[in-house]
Coordinates of C-alpha atoms in Angstrom, one line a residue:
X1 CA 0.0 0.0 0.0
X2 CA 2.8 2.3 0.9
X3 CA 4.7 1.8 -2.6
X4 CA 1.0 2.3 -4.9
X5 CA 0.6 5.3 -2.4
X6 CA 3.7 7.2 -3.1
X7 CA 3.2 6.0 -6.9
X8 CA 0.1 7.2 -7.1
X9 CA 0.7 10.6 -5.8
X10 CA 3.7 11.2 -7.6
X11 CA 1.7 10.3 -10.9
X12 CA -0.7 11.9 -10.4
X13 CA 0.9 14.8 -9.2
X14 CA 3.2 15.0 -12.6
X15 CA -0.2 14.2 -15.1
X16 CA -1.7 17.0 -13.1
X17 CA 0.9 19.5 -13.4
X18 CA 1.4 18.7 -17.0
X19 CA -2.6 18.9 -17.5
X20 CA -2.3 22.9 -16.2
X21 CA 0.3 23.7 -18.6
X22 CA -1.6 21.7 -21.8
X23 CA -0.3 22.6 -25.0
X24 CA 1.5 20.1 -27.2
X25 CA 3.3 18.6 -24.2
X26 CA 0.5 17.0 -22.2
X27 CA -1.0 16.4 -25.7
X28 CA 1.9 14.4 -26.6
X29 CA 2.0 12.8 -23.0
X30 CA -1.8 11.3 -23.7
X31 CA -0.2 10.0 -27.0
X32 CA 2.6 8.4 -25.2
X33 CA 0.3 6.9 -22.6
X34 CA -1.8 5.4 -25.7
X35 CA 1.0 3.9 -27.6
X36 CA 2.5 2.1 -24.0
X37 CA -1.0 1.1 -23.2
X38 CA -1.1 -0.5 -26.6
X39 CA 1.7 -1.9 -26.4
X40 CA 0.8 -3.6 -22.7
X41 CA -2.1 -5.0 -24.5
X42 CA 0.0 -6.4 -27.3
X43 CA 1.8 -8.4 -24.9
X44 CA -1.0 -9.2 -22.9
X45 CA -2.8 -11.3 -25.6
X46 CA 0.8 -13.4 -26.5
X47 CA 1.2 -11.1 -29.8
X48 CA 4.9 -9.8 -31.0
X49 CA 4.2 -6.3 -29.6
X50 CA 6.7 -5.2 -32.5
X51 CA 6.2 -7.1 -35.4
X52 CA 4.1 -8.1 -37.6
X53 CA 0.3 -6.3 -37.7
X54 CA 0.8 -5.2 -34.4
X55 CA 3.2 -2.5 -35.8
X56 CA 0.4 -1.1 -37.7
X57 CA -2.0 -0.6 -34.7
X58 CA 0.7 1.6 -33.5
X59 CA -0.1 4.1 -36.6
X60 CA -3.5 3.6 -35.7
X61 CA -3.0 4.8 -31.7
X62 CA -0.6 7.8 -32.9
X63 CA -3.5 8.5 -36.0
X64 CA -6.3 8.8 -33.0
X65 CA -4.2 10.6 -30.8
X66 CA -2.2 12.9 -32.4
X67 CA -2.9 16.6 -31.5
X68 CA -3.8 17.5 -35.1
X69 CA -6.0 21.0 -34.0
X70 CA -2.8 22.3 -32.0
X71 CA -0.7 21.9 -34.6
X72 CA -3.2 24.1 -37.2
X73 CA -4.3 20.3 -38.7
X74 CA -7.4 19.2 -39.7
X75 CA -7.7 14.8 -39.3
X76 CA -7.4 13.6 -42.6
X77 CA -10.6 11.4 -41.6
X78 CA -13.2 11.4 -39.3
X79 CA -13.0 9.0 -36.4
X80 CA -15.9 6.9 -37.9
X81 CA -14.3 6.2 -41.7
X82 CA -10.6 6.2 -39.8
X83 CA -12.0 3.5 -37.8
X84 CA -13.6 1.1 -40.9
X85 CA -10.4 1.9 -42.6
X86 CA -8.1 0.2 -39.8
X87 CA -10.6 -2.5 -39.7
X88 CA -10.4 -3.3 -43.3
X89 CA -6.9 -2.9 -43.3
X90 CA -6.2 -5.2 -40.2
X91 CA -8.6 -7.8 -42.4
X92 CA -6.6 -7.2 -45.5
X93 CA -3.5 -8.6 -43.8
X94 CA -5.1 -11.3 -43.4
X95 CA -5.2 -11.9 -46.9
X96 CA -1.8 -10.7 -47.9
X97 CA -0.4 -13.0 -45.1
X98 CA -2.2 -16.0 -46.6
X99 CA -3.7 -16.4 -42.8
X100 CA -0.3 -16.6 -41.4
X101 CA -1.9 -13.4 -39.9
X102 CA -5.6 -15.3 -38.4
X103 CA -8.8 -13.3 -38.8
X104 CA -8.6 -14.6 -34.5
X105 CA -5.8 -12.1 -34.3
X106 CA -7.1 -9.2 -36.6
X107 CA -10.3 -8.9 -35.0
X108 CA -8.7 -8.9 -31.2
X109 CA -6.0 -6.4 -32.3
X110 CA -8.4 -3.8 -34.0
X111 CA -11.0 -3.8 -30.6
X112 CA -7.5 -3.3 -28.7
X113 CA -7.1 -0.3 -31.1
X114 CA -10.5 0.9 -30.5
X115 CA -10.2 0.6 -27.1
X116 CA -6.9 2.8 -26.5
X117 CA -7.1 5.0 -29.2
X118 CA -10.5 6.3 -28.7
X119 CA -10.2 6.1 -24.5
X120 CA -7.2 8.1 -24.9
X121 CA -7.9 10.5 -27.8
X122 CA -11.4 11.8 -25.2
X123 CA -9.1 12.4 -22.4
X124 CA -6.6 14.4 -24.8
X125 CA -9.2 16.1 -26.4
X126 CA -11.1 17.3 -22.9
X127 CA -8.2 19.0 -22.0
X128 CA -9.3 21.6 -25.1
X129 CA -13.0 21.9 -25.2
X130 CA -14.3 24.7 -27.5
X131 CA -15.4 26.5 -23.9
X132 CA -11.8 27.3 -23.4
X133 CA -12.4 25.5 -19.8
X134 CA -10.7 22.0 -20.6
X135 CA -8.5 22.0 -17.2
X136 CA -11.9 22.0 -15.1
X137 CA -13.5 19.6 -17.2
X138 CA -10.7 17.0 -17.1
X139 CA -9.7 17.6 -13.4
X140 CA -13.9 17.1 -12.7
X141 CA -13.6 13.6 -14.3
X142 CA -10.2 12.5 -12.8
X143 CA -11.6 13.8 -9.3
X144 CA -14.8 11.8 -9.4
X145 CA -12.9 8.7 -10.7
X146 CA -10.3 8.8 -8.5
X147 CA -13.2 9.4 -5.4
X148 CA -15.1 6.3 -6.8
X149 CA -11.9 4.4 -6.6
X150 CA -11.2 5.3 -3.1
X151 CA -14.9 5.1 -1.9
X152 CA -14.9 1.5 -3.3
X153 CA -12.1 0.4 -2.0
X154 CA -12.5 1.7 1.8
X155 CA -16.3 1.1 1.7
X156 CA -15.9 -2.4 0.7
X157 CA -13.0 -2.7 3.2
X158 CA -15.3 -1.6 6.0
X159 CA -18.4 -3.1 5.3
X160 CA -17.9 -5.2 2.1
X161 CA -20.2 -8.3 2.7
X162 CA -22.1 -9.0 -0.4
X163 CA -19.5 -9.8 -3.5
X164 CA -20.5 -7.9 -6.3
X165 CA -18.9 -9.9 -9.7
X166 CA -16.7 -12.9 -8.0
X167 CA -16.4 -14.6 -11.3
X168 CA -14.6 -11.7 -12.1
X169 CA -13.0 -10.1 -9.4
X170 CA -13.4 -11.6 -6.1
X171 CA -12.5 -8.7 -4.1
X172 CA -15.4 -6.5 -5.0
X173 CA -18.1 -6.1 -3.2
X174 CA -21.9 -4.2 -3.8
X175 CA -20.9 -2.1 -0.7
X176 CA -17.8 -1.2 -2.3
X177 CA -19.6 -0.5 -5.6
X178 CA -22.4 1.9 -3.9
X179 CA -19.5 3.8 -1.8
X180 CA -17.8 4.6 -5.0
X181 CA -21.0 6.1 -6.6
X182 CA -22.0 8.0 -3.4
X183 CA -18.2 9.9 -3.3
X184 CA -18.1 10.2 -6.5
X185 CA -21.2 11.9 -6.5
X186 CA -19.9 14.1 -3.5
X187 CA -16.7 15.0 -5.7
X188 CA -18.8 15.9 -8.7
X189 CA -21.0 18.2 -6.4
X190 CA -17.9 19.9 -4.7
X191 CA -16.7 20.6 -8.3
X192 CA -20.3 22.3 -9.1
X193 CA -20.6 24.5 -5.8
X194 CA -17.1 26.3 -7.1
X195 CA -17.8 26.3 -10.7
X196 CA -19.5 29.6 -10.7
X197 CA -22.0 28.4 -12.3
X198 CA -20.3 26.4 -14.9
X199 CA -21.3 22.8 -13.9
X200 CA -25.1 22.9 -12.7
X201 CA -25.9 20.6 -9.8
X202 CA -27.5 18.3 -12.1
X203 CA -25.0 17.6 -14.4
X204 CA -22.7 17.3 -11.9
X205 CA -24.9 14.3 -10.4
X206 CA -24.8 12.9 -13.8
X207 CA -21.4 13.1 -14.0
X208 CA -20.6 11.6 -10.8
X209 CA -22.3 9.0 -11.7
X210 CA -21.1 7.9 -14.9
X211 CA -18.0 8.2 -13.4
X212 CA -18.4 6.0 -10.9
X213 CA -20.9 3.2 -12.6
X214 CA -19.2 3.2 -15.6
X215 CA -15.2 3.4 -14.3
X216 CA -16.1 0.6 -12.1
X217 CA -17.6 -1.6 -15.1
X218 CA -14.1 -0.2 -16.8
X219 CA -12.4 -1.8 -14.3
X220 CA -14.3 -4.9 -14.5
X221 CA -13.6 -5.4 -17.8
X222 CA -10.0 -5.4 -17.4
X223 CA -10.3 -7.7 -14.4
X224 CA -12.4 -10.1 -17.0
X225 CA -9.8 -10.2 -20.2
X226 CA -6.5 -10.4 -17.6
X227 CA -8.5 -13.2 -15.7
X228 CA -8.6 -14.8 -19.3
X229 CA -4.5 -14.4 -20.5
X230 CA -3.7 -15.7 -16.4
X231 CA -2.0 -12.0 -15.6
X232 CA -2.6 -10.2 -12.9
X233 CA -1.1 -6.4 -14.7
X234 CA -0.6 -5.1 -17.4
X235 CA 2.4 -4.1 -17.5
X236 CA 6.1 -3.0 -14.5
X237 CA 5.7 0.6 -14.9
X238 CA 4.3 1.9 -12.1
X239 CA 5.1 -0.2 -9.0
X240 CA 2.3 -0.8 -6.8
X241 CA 0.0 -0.2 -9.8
X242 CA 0.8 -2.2 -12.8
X243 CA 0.7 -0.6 -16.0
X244 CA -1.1 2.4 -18.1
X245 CA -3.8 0.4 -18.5
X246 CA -3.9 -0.8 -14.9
X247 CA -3.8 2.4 -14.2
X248 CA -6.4 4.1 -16.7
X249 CA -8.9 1.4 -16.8
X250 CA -11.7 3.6 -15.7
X251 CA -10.3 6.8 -17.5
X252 CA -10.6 5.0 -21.3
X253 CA -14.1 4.4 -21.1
X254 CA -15.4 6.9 -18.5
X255 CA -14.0 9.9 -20.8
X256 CA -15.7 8.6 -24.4
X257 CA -18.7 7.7 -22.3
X258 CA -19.5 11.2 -21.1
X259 CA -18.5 12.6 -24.1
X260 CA -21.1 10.1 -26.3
X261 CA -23.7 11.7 -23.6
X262 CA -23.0 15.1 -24.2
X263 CA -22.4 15.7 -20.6
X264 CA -19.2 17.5 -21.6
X265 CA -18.6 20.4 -24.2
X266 CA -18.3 18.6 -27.5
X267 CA -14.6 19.0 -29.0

């Protein structure tokens, strides 16, 4: 606990700081992030993580992620056609590699491109939301995720009696889960009350809950496809929290997720 604690706050510490100064250098920290959390996956399902097809999802992480606007760019293709593109071409291989390449392998490497590209290009792209207050908007979402992180875990610790997913992750626990919502909730509320009336007290319920509801499924998920490949991280990076993904879990599919609602200003 000591070691993920001084981790933790030294991480988060450093992504905070570089979050304040945004520009191209947290941009390019978020694209960084992507390509190692790609990369963990990689190696996760038993792929080469630098040879082969798998090189090309690492075009497709840097294509989603890049920080095109700052740079005066416009994306060559929307996310939607960008996507169908990487799918056909991660099919094509298949072809071209007379199945040395299986359709098995295509299909698994292309959702693990979804996955981190589109998780991480939300979180990038918070950070500059057209209402010029991107800092707020991304430190709201990391505050109610972290506070549904901690509510769970010293909730369920205190009164954790009912297992919430056990097939999954045996630790959990519905007290756990419903602690998590309720600080996240608090978190989201805190944010409103300072926002001067940027972040209504309804939204900021909504908000803290999707946070916390779907971060926890986030993690979940995780818990389900290491559970699978018999690993219990991701990856060494970060002692006492495994890797990126270990780490970011929640934030990959809590950012698109509000986004998809509308909950945040639209980038």
């Amino acid at each position: 606990m000591k070691t993920r604690l001084i981790t933790g706050l030294i991480a988060g510490v450093f992504f905070l700081g570089m979050c304040l100064l945004g520009g191209i250098g947290y941009q390019m920290l978020i694209v960084a992030m992507a390509l190692v959390g790609y990369y963990e996956f990689v190696r996760m399902i038993k792929l080469p993580p630098f040879r082969g097809a798998a090189i090309f999802g690492y075009v497709c992480i840097l294509y989603m992620t890049f920080p095109w606007s700052l740079l005066g760019l416009s994306m060559p293709l929307e996310v939607l056609p960008a996507l169908w593109l990487m799918m056909f071409l991660f099919l094509a291989i298949t072809v071209f590699t007379k199945n040395d390449f299986p359709i098995s392998e295509a299909a698994i490497l292309f959702l693990g491109t979804a996955y981190i590209g589109i998780g991480f290009s939300a979180i990038a792209m918070t950070r500059i939301t057209p209402d010029g207050h991107g800092v707020f908007w991304t430190f709201l979402m990391l505050a109610a995720i972290w506070s549904s992180d901690a509510g769970a875990y010293f909730t369920g610790r205190r009164f954790g009696k009912h297992k919430l997913w056990p097939a999954i992750s045996p630790n959990k626990t519905v007290e756990g889960a419903v602690g998590g919502i309720a600080l996240a909730v608090v978190a989201a509320v805190i944010f409103s009350l300072f926002s001067g009336g940027l972040l209504t007290i309804g939204r900021a319920l909504l908000l803290g809950v999707s946070a916390a509801v779907v971060g926890q499924l986030g993690d979940l998920i995780q818990s389900a496809y290491k559970r699978v490949y018999g690993i219990k991280d991701t990856g060494k990076l970060l002692p006492g929290h495994g890797g990126i993904l270990d780490r970011c879990d929640s934030w990959v599919v809590v950012f698109p997720f509000v986004h998809i609602l509308m909950l945040l200003p639209y980038y």
